[in-house]
Coordinates of C-alpha atoms in Angstrom, one line a residue:
M1 CA 3.7 -51.2 77.0
S2 CA 5.0 -49.4 74.0
D3 CA 2.7 -50.7 71.3
A4 CA -0.4 -48.8 70.2
F5 CA -3.4 -49.3 67.9
Q6 CA -4.0 -46.7 65.2
I7 CA -7.7 -46.1 64.5
G8 CA -7.9 -43.6 61.7
P9 CA -6.3 -40.4 62.9
F10 CA -6.3 -41.6 66.6
L11 CA -3.9 -43.6 68.6
L12 CA -5.0 -46.0 71.3
K13 CA -1.9 -46.7 73.4
M14 CA -1.6 -50.1 75.1
S15 CA -0.8 -48.2 78.3
M16 CA -4.1 -46.3 78.1
L17 CA -6.0 -49.6 77.4
V18 CA -4.4 -51.1 80.5
V19 CA -5.6 -48.0 82.6
I20 CA -9.1 -48.4 81.3
V21 CA -9.2 -52.1 82.2
S22 CA -7.7 -51.4 85.6
L23 CA -10.2 -48.6 86.4
S24 CA -13.1 -50.8 85.2
L25 CA -12.1 -53.6 87.5
G26 CA -11.6 -51.0 90.3
F27 CA -15.3 -50.2 90.0
V28 CA -16.2 -53.9 90.0
A29 CA -14.3 -54.1 93.3
I30 CA -16.2 -51.1 94.7
S31 CA -19.5 -52.8 93.7
A32 CA -18.5 -56.0 95.5
Q33 CA -17.3 -54.1 98.6
L34 CA -20.6 -52.2 99.0
K35 CA -22.9 -54.9 97.8
N36 CA -24.8 -55.1 101.2
N37 CA -25.9 -51.5 100.8
R38 CA -27.4 -51.0 97.3
E39 CA -28.4 -47.4 97.9
M40 CA -24.9 -46.4 99.0
K41 CA -23.3 -48.6 96.3
S42 CA -25.2 -46.8 93.5
A43 CA -24.5 -43.3 95.0
V44 CA -20.8 -43.9 95.5
I45 CA -20.2 -45.5 92.1
E46 CA -22.1 -42.6 90.4
L47 CA -20.1 -40.1 92.4
L48 CA -16.7 -41.6 91.6
S49 CA -17.6 -42.1 88.0
N50 CA -18.5 -38.5 87.6
A51 CA -15.4 -37.5 89.5
L52 CA -13.3 -39.6 87.1
V53 CA -14.9 -38.0 84.0
L54 CA -14.4 -34.6 85.5
A55 CA -10.7 -35.2 86.2
F56 CA -10.1 -36.4 82.7
L57 CA -11.9 -33.4 81.1
V58 CA -10.1 -30.9 83.3
W59 CA -6.7 -32.5 82.7
K60 CA -7.3 -32.8 78.9
F61 CA -8.8 -29.4 78.1
S62 CA -6.7 -27.4 80.6
Y63 CA -4.3 -27.4 77.7
V64 CA -6.2 -24.4 76.4
L65 CA -5.8 -22.6 79.8
F66 CA -2.1 -23.3 80.2
Y67 CA -1.1 -23.1 76.5
F68 CA -3.6 -20.7 75.1
S69 CA -1.4 -19.2 72.4
K70 CA -0.3 -22.6 71.2
A71 CA -4.0 -23.8 71.1
V72 CA -4.9 -20.7 69.0
E73 CA -2.0 -21.1 66.7
N74 CA -2.5 -24.8 66.2
P75 CA -6.2 -25.8 67.2
S76 CA -5.6 -29.5 66.4
S77 CA -3.2 -29.7 69.3
I78 CA -6.2 -29.5 71.7
L79 CA -7.3 -32.9 70.5
Y80 CA -3.9 -34.6 71.0
F81 CA -2.3 -32.8 73.9
S82 CA -3.3 -32.2 77.6
G83 CA -2.6 -29.8 80.4
G84 CA 0.3 -32.1 81.6
E85 CA 1.4 -31.9 85.2
N86 CA -0.3 -28.6 85.8
G87 CA -3.5 -29.9 84.3
A88 CA -3.3 -33.0 86.6
M89 CA -3.0 -30.7 89.7
L90 CA -5.9 -28.6 88.5
A91 CA -7.9 -31.8 88.0
V92 CA -7.2 -32.9 91.6
V93 CA -8.5 -29.5 92.8
A94 CA -11.6 -29.8 90.7
V95 CA -12.3 -33.3 91.9
V96 CA -11.9 -32.4 95.6
V97 CA -14.2 -29.4 95.2
Y98 CA -16.8 -31.6 93.3
L99 CA -16.6 -34.4 95.9
T100 CA -16.9 -32.0 98.8
K101 CA -19.9 -30.2 97.4
T102 CA -21.7 -33.3 96.2
V103 CA -21.2 -35.3 99.4
R104 CA -22.7 -32.4 101.4
K105 CA -25.6 -31.9 99.0
K106 CA -26.6 -35.6 98.8
A107 CA -25.7 -36.4 102.4
I108 CA -23.5 -39.3 101.4
P109 CA -21.7 -40.7 104.5
V110 CA -18.0 -40.1 104.2
Y111 CA -17.4 -43.6 105.5
F112 CA -18.9 -45.2 102.3
L113 CA -17.1 -42.7 100.0
A114 CA -13.7 -43.4 101.7
L115 CA -14.3 -47.2 101.6
G116 CA -15.3 -47.1 98.0
M117 CA -12.3 -44.9 97.0
A118 CA -9.8 -47.0 98.9
T119 CA -11.2 -50.2 97.5
G120 CA -11.3 -48.9 93.9
F121 CA -7.8 -47.4 94.1
L122 CA -6.2 -50.6 95.6
A123 CA -7.9 -52.9 93.1
A124 CA -7.2 -50.7 90.1
T125 CA -3.5 -50.2 91.1
G126 CA -3.0 -53.9 91.8
V127 CA -4.5 -54.9 88.4
Y128 CA -2.5 -52.3 86.6
H129 CA 0.8 -53.6 88.0
L130 CA -0.3 -57.2 87.4
I131 CA -1.0 -56.5 83.7
T132 CA 2.2 -54.5 83.4
V133 CA 4.2 -57.5 84.6
M134 CA 2.5 -59.8 82.1
L135 CA 2.9 -57.4 79.1
E136 CA 6.4 -55.9 79.7
Q137 CA 8.3 -58.6 81.6
S138 CA 10.5 -55.8 83.0
S139 CA 10.9 -54.3 86.5
M140 CA 9.2 -57.5 87.6
W141 CA 10.2 -57.4 91.3
Y142 CA 8.8 -53.9 91.7
H143 CA 5.5 -54.6 90.0
V144 CA 5.0 -58.0 91.8
Q145 CA 5.6 -56.3 95.1
Q146 CA 3.1 -53.6 94.3
V147 CA 0.5 -56.3 93.5
A148 CA 1.2 -58.0 96.8
I149 CA 0.9 -54.7 98.7
C150 CA -2.4 -53.8 97.1
A151 CA -3.7 -57.4 97.8
F152 CA -2.7 -57.1 101.4
F153 CA -4.3 -53.8 102.0
L154 CA -7.5 -54.9 100.2
W155 CA -7.5 -57.8 102.7
W156 CA -6.8 -55.5 105.6
L157 CA -9.5 -53.1 104.5
H158 CA -12.0 -56.0 104.4
Q159 CA -11.0 -57.2 107.8
V160 CA -11.2 -53.8 109.6
K161 CA -13.9 -52.0 107.5
E162 CA -16.5 -52.1 110.3
G163 CA -14.1 -50.2 112.5
L164 CA -13.4 -47.5 109.9
I165 CA -16.7 -45.6 110.5
H166 CA -14.9 -42.5 111.9
L167 CA -12.5 -40.6 109.7
P168 CA -9.5 -40.7 112.2
T169 CA -9.5 -44.5 112.0
W170 CA -8.4 -44.2 108.4
L171 CA -5.0 -42.8 109.5
A172 CA -3.5 -46.1 110.2
P173 CA -4.1 -48.0 107.0
V174 CA -3.3 -44.9 104.9
M175 CA -0.1 -44.4 106.9
W176 CA 1.1 -48.0 106.4
F177 CA 0.3 -47.9 102.8
T178 CA 2.3 -44.8 102.4
I179 CA 5.2 -46.4 104.3
S180 CA 5.0 -49.4 102.0
Q181 CA 5.4 -47.1 99.0
V182 CA 8.7 -45.7 100.5
Y183 CA 9.9 -49.3 100.7
V184 CA 8.8 -50.6 97.3
H185 CA 10.2 -47.6 95.4
F186 CA 13.7 -48.8 96.4
F187 CA 13.1 -51.3 93.5
V188 CA 12.2 -48.8 90.8
P189 CA 14.8 -49.2 88.0
N190 CA 17.3 -46.4 87.7
R191 CA 16.1 -44.8 90.9
E192 CA 17.8 -41.4 91.4
A193 CA 18.5 -40.4 95.0
V194 CA 17.7 -36.8 95.9
F195 CA 18.3 -36.7 99.7
A196 CA 19.5 -39.3 102.2
G197 CA 19.4 -41.9 99.5
L198 CA 15.7 -41.4 98.8
S199 CA 14.2 -40.5 95.5
G200 CA 11.8 -37.6 95.0
D201 CA 8.8 -39.9 95.1
Q202 CA 10.1 -41.6 98.3
L203 CA 10.6 -38.3 100.0
M204 CA 7.1 -37.3 99.2
Y205 CA 5.7 -40.5 100.6
Y206 CA 8.0 -40.3 103.6
A207 CA 6.9 -36.7 104.4
F208 CA 3.2 -37.8 104.1
A209 CA 3.8 -40.8 106.4
L210 CA 5.4 -38.5 109.0
L211 CA 2.4 -36.2 108.8
L212 CA 0.0 -39.1 109.3
L213 CA 2.1 -40.4 112.2
F214 CA 2.0 -36.9 113.8
L215 CA -1.8 -36.8 113.4
S216 CA -2.2 -40.4 114.7
R217 CA -0.6 -39.4 118.0
R218 CA -3.3 -36.8 118.5
V219 CA -6.3 -39.2 118.2
K220 CA -7.5 -42.3 119.9
P221 CA -6.1 -45.8 119.0
M222 CA -7.2 -46.6 115.4
G223 CA -9.3 -49.4 114.3
E224 CA -8.9 -53.1 114.8
G225 CA -5.9 -53.6 112.6
P226 CA -3.1 -56.0 113.3
M227 CA -1.0 -53.3 114.8
K228 CA -3.7 -51.3 116.7
K229 CA -1.8 -51.1 120.0
H230 CA 1.7 -50.3 118.9
H231 CA 1.4 -49.1 115.3
N232 CA 3.0 -45.7 116.2
V233 CA 6.0 -47.4 117.6
W234 CA 6.3 -49.8 114.7
A235 CA 5.8 -47.0 112.2
I236 CA 8.7 -45.0 113.8
V237 CA 10.9 -48.1 113.7
V238 CA 10.1 -48.9 110.1
L239 CA 10.5 -45.3 109.0
L240 CA 13.9 -45.0 110.6
G241 CA 14.9 -48.4 109.1
L242 CA 13.9 -47.1 105.6
L243 CA 15.9 -44.0 106.1
G244 CA 18.9 -46.0 107.1
W245 CA 18.4 -48.2 104.1
G246 CA 18.4 -45.1 101.9
I247 CA 21.6 -43.7 103.4
F248 CA 23.3 -47.1 103.2
D249 CA 22.2 -47.6 99.6
A250 CA 23.4 -44.1 98.6
E251 CA 26.7 -44.5 100.4
F252 CA 27.8 -48.0 99.6
L253 CA 25.7 -49.6 96.9
N254 CA 24.9 -47.0 94.2
R255 CA 28.4 -46.1 93.2
Q256 CA 27.5 -46.4 89.5
E257 CA 24.9 -44.1 88.1
P258 CA 22.2 -45.5 85.7
I259 CA 22.7 -45.4 82.0
A260 CA 20.2 -42.6 81.6
S261 CA 22.3 -40.2 83.6
S262 CA 25.8 -41.5 83.3
G263 CA 26.0 -41.6 79.5
E264 CA 27.6 -45.0 79.4
Q265 CA 27.8 -47.0 76.2
G266 CA 24.7 -49.0 77.0
N267 CA 24.6 -52.8 76.9
G268 CA 26.6 -53.2 73.7
Q269 CA 23.6 -54.6 71.8
I270 CA 22.2 -52.9 68.7
G271 CA 18.4 -52.5 68.9
M272 CA 15.5 -50.3 69.8
E273 CA 15.1 -51.3 73.5
K274 CA 16.3 -49.0 76.3
G275 CA 20.0 -49.4 76.7
N276 CA 20.6 -50.6 73.2
T277 CA 22.8 -48.8 70.7
A278 CA 20.4 -47.2 68.2
P279 CA 20.8 -48.8 64.7
D280 CA 22.7 -46.6 62.4
F281 CA 21.4 -45.3 59.1
E282 CA 22.0 -42.7 56.5
L283 CA 19.2 -40.9 54.6
Q284 CA 18.8 -38.1 52.1
Q285 CA 17.8 -34.8 53.6
I286 CA 15.2 -32.4 52.1
G287 CA 17.2 -29.5 50.8
G288 CA 20.2 -31.7 49.8
G289 CA 22.8 -33.8 51.4
T290 CA 22.6 -36.8 53.7
V291 CA 22.5 -37.3 57.4
K292 CA 24.0 -40.2 59.2
L293 CA 22.8 -41.0 62.8
S294 CA 26.2 -42.0 64.1
D295 CA 27.7 -38.6 63.0
L296 CA 25.5 -37.0 65.7
R297 CA 27.3 -38.7 68.6
G298 CA 27.9 -36.1 71.3
K299 CA 24.3 -34.7 70.9
K300 CA 20.9 -35.7 72.2
V301 CA 18.7 -36.9 69.4
I302 CA 14.9 -37.1 69.1
L303 CA 14.3 -39.5 66.2
N304 CA 10.7 -38.8 65.0
L305 CA 9.0 -41.1 62.5
W306 CA 6.1 -39.3 60.8
A307 CA 4.1 -38.6 57.7
T308 CA 2.3 -35.5 56.3
W309 CA -1.1 -37.3 56.1
C310 CA -1.0 -38.2 59.8
P311 CA -3.1 -35.7 62.0
P312 CA -1.2 -36.2 65.2
C313 CA 2.0 -35.8 63.3
R314 CA 0.8 -32.4 62.0
A315 CA -0.3 -31.5 65.5
E316 CA 3.1 -32.0 67.1
M317 CA 5.2 -30.2 64.4
P318 CA 4.8 -26.7 65.8
D319 CA 5.9 -27.9 69.3
M320 CA 8.8 -29.8 67.8
Q321 CA 9.9 -26.7 65.7
R322 CA 9.6 -24.5 68.8
Y323 CA 11.6 -26.9 71.0
Y324 CA 14.3 -27.3 68.3
E325 CA 14.7 -23.5 67.9
E326 CA 15.0 -23.1 71.7
N327 CA 17.5 -26.0 72.2
K328 CA 19.5 -26.4 69.0
E329 CA 22.5 -24.5 70.6
K330 CA 22.4 -27.0 73.5
D331 CA 23.5 -30.0 71.5
V332 CA 19.9 -31.2 70.8
V333 CA 18.9 -32.5 67.4
I334 CA 15.5 -33.5 66.1
L335 CA 15.6 -35.8 63.1
G336 CA 12.2 -36.1 61.3
V337 CA 12.2 -39.3 59.3
N338 CA 9.4 -39.1 56.8
L339 CA 7.7 -42.4 55.8
T340 CA 8.1 -41.3 52.1
D341 CA 6.7 -44.6 50.7
T342 CA 3.3 -43.6 52.1
E343 CA 3.4 -40.0 50.6
T344 CA 2.1 -39.0 47.2
S345 CA 5.6 -37.6 46.3
P346 CA 8.8 -36.2 47.9
E347 CA 7.6 -32.8 46.7
A348 CA 4.5 -33.0 48.9
V349 CA 6.8 -33.5 51.9
A350 CA 8.9 -30.5 50.9
D351 CA 5.8 -28.4 50.6
F352 CA 4.7 -29.5 54.0
V353 CA 8.1 -28.6 55.5
K354 CA 7.9 -25.1 53.9
L355 CA 4.3 -24.6 55.1
Y356 CA 5.1 -25.4 58.7
G357 CA 8.4 -23.5 58.7
I358 CA 10.3 -26.6 59.8
T359 CA 14.1 -26.0 60.1
F360 CA 15.2 -29.2 61.8
P361 CA 16.5 -32.0 59.5
I362 CA 13.7 -33.8 57.6
L363 CA 14.9 -37.1 56.1
L364 CA 13.3 -39.1 53.4
D365 CA 12.8 -42.9 53.8
P366 CA 11.3 -44.0 50.4
D367 CA 12.4 -47.7 50.8
K368 CA 11.2 -48.1 54.4
E369 CA 14.7 -48.7 55.5
V370 CA 14.4 -46.9 58.9
A371 CA 10.7 -47.5 59.3
N372 CA 11.2 -51.2 59.2
V373 CA 14.2 -51.2 61.5
Y374 CA 12.6 -48.9 64.0
K375 CA 9.3 -50.6 63.8
A376 CA 7.1 -47.6 63.0
I377 CA 3.8 -49.5 63.3
S378 CA 2.0 -46.5 64.6
I379 CA 2.9 -42.9 64.0
P380 CA 4.2 -40.6 65.2
T381 CA 6.8 -42.7 67.0
S382 CA 9.8 -41.0 68.6
Y383 CA 13.0 -42.4 70.0
I384 CA 15.1 -40.5 72.6
I385 CA 18.8 -41.2 71.9
D386 CA 21.5 -39.9 74.2
S387 CA 24.8 -38.4 73.3
N388 CA 26.5 -41.8 73.1
G389 CA 23.9 -43.1 70.6
V390 CA 22.1 -45.2 73.2
V391 CA 18.3 -45.5 73.1
Q392 CA 16.8 -44.1 76.4
N393 CA 13.1 -44.0 75.7
K394 CA 10.4 -44.5 73.1
Y395 CA 7.3 -42.5 72.8
I396 CA 4.2 -43.3 70.7
G397 CA 2.0 -40.3 69.9
P398 CA 2.4 -36.6 69.4
M399 CA 5.0 -35.0 71.6
S400 CA 4.6 -31.6 73.2
D401 CA 7.6 -29.4 74.1
E402 CA 6.9 -30.3 77.8
I403 CA 7.2 -34.0 77.1
M404 CA 10.4 -33.5 75.1
E405 CA 11.9 -31.4 77.8
N406 CA 11.1 -34.0 80.5
M407 CA 12.6 -36.8 78.5
L408 CA 15.8 -35.0 77.4
S409 CA 16.5 -33.4 80.7
A410 CA 16.8 -36.9 82.2
I411 CA 19.7 -38.0 80.0
K412 CA 23.1 -36.9 79.0

C-alpha cells in the first residue's frame, strides 16, 4: 500500500484509507454483536467512537508536547507530523483514563464494553489484513493466517459470549489470541530474532501470554470455550512448542540474514521495489557540479522527491536538514531531487534552498528523468537505499527525523 492520493496540500495514503475502512467495518461488527440490546449498543459505540477520536487527537497533537522547539520553529510541521511512538503511548494512557472514568460515570457494564471492544478489534484487524492481501499481494501467508485467526476468534467469541459476563472469563480467549500472535509472527518477512529465536514482537506477546496463564491459574475455570477443562495444560504445551520452534529456527534455519540487515546485493533486478537495485541517474546540483547515484555506494541514501510549492515538502525540510547535519559523518546522504519542471524557475529553487539553510545536495530534474523513473505521483516521496544501492523502503509523505532514524537504523 504505497500509493497515495494528493488533495491540494494534503496526502491521503492508501494505508490510511484501509485503516478507515477497517475501523468502519469494526463498528459495523460491534453493532451486529450488540443488536439485541439497543441501549447498550448505542452507549458502547458512542464510548468507543469518542475514545478513537481522543486517541487520534492525542497522538497527533502530542507532537507539540514532545517536539515543542521544532513546532515553534516550524509551525506547519504540527499539521503533517505526530507524536510518533511516544504519542501513541500517551494516547493509550488517555484512552484508558477516559474509558475508566466514563464507564463508572455512566454505569456501563464492563461486559458489554469488553464484548464490543473485542468484536470491533477482531473485525477491523481481519478486514485490514484481508484488504492488505488484495492490494499488496505480498507477505500473503502471514496476512491470510491473520484473517483466519481473527475469523476464528470472532466465531469463538460468538459461541461463548454468554459465559463471558465476569471479567476473569476473558483471560482464556485473550491468552489464546496472544499465543496465536506468537505463532503467526514466525511468518513476518525478514523477521529479526532477538532472544531464543523470537522477535521483539513475539517476546512481547509471549510475556503477555505467560502473565495471562499465571492469572488464569488463580481463578475458576474459564467460560465454555473448546478448551475449558485443560486450557492451561494446552497453553503450556503450545508455548513450549513455540519456544522450541524459535530456538530451532534460529539455530538451523536462519543462517542467512535478510537483505535489510545483511547488505547483500538484492535480487539483481533494477527497479523501485524493495530488494531491487535503485535505477541509476546523474543530475545537476544546485551550486554546481553533478551527482550520480551509483557514486554513493557505500553510503545509506535517502532519495527525496520534492518541490518548493508543496506544503508537506516544506514542512519536512527542517527535519531533513537537522538529520543530515547530525548524521553526515556516519555515511548517510540525503539527495533532494527537485521536480524542476513544476517550478517557476531554477532560481526559485535556489532561493528556497538558501532560505531554509539546506546543505544536503539538491538536484534539479527539469526533464522529469528521475520523477518518471521513480514514479513521483505524490510528493514528497522518499526512497531508502542501502549502502549497496538496494532499495529497502519507500515512504510517501513528510518525514520526521524520528522516521528517518527508524528506517535507516534497520539497514546497512
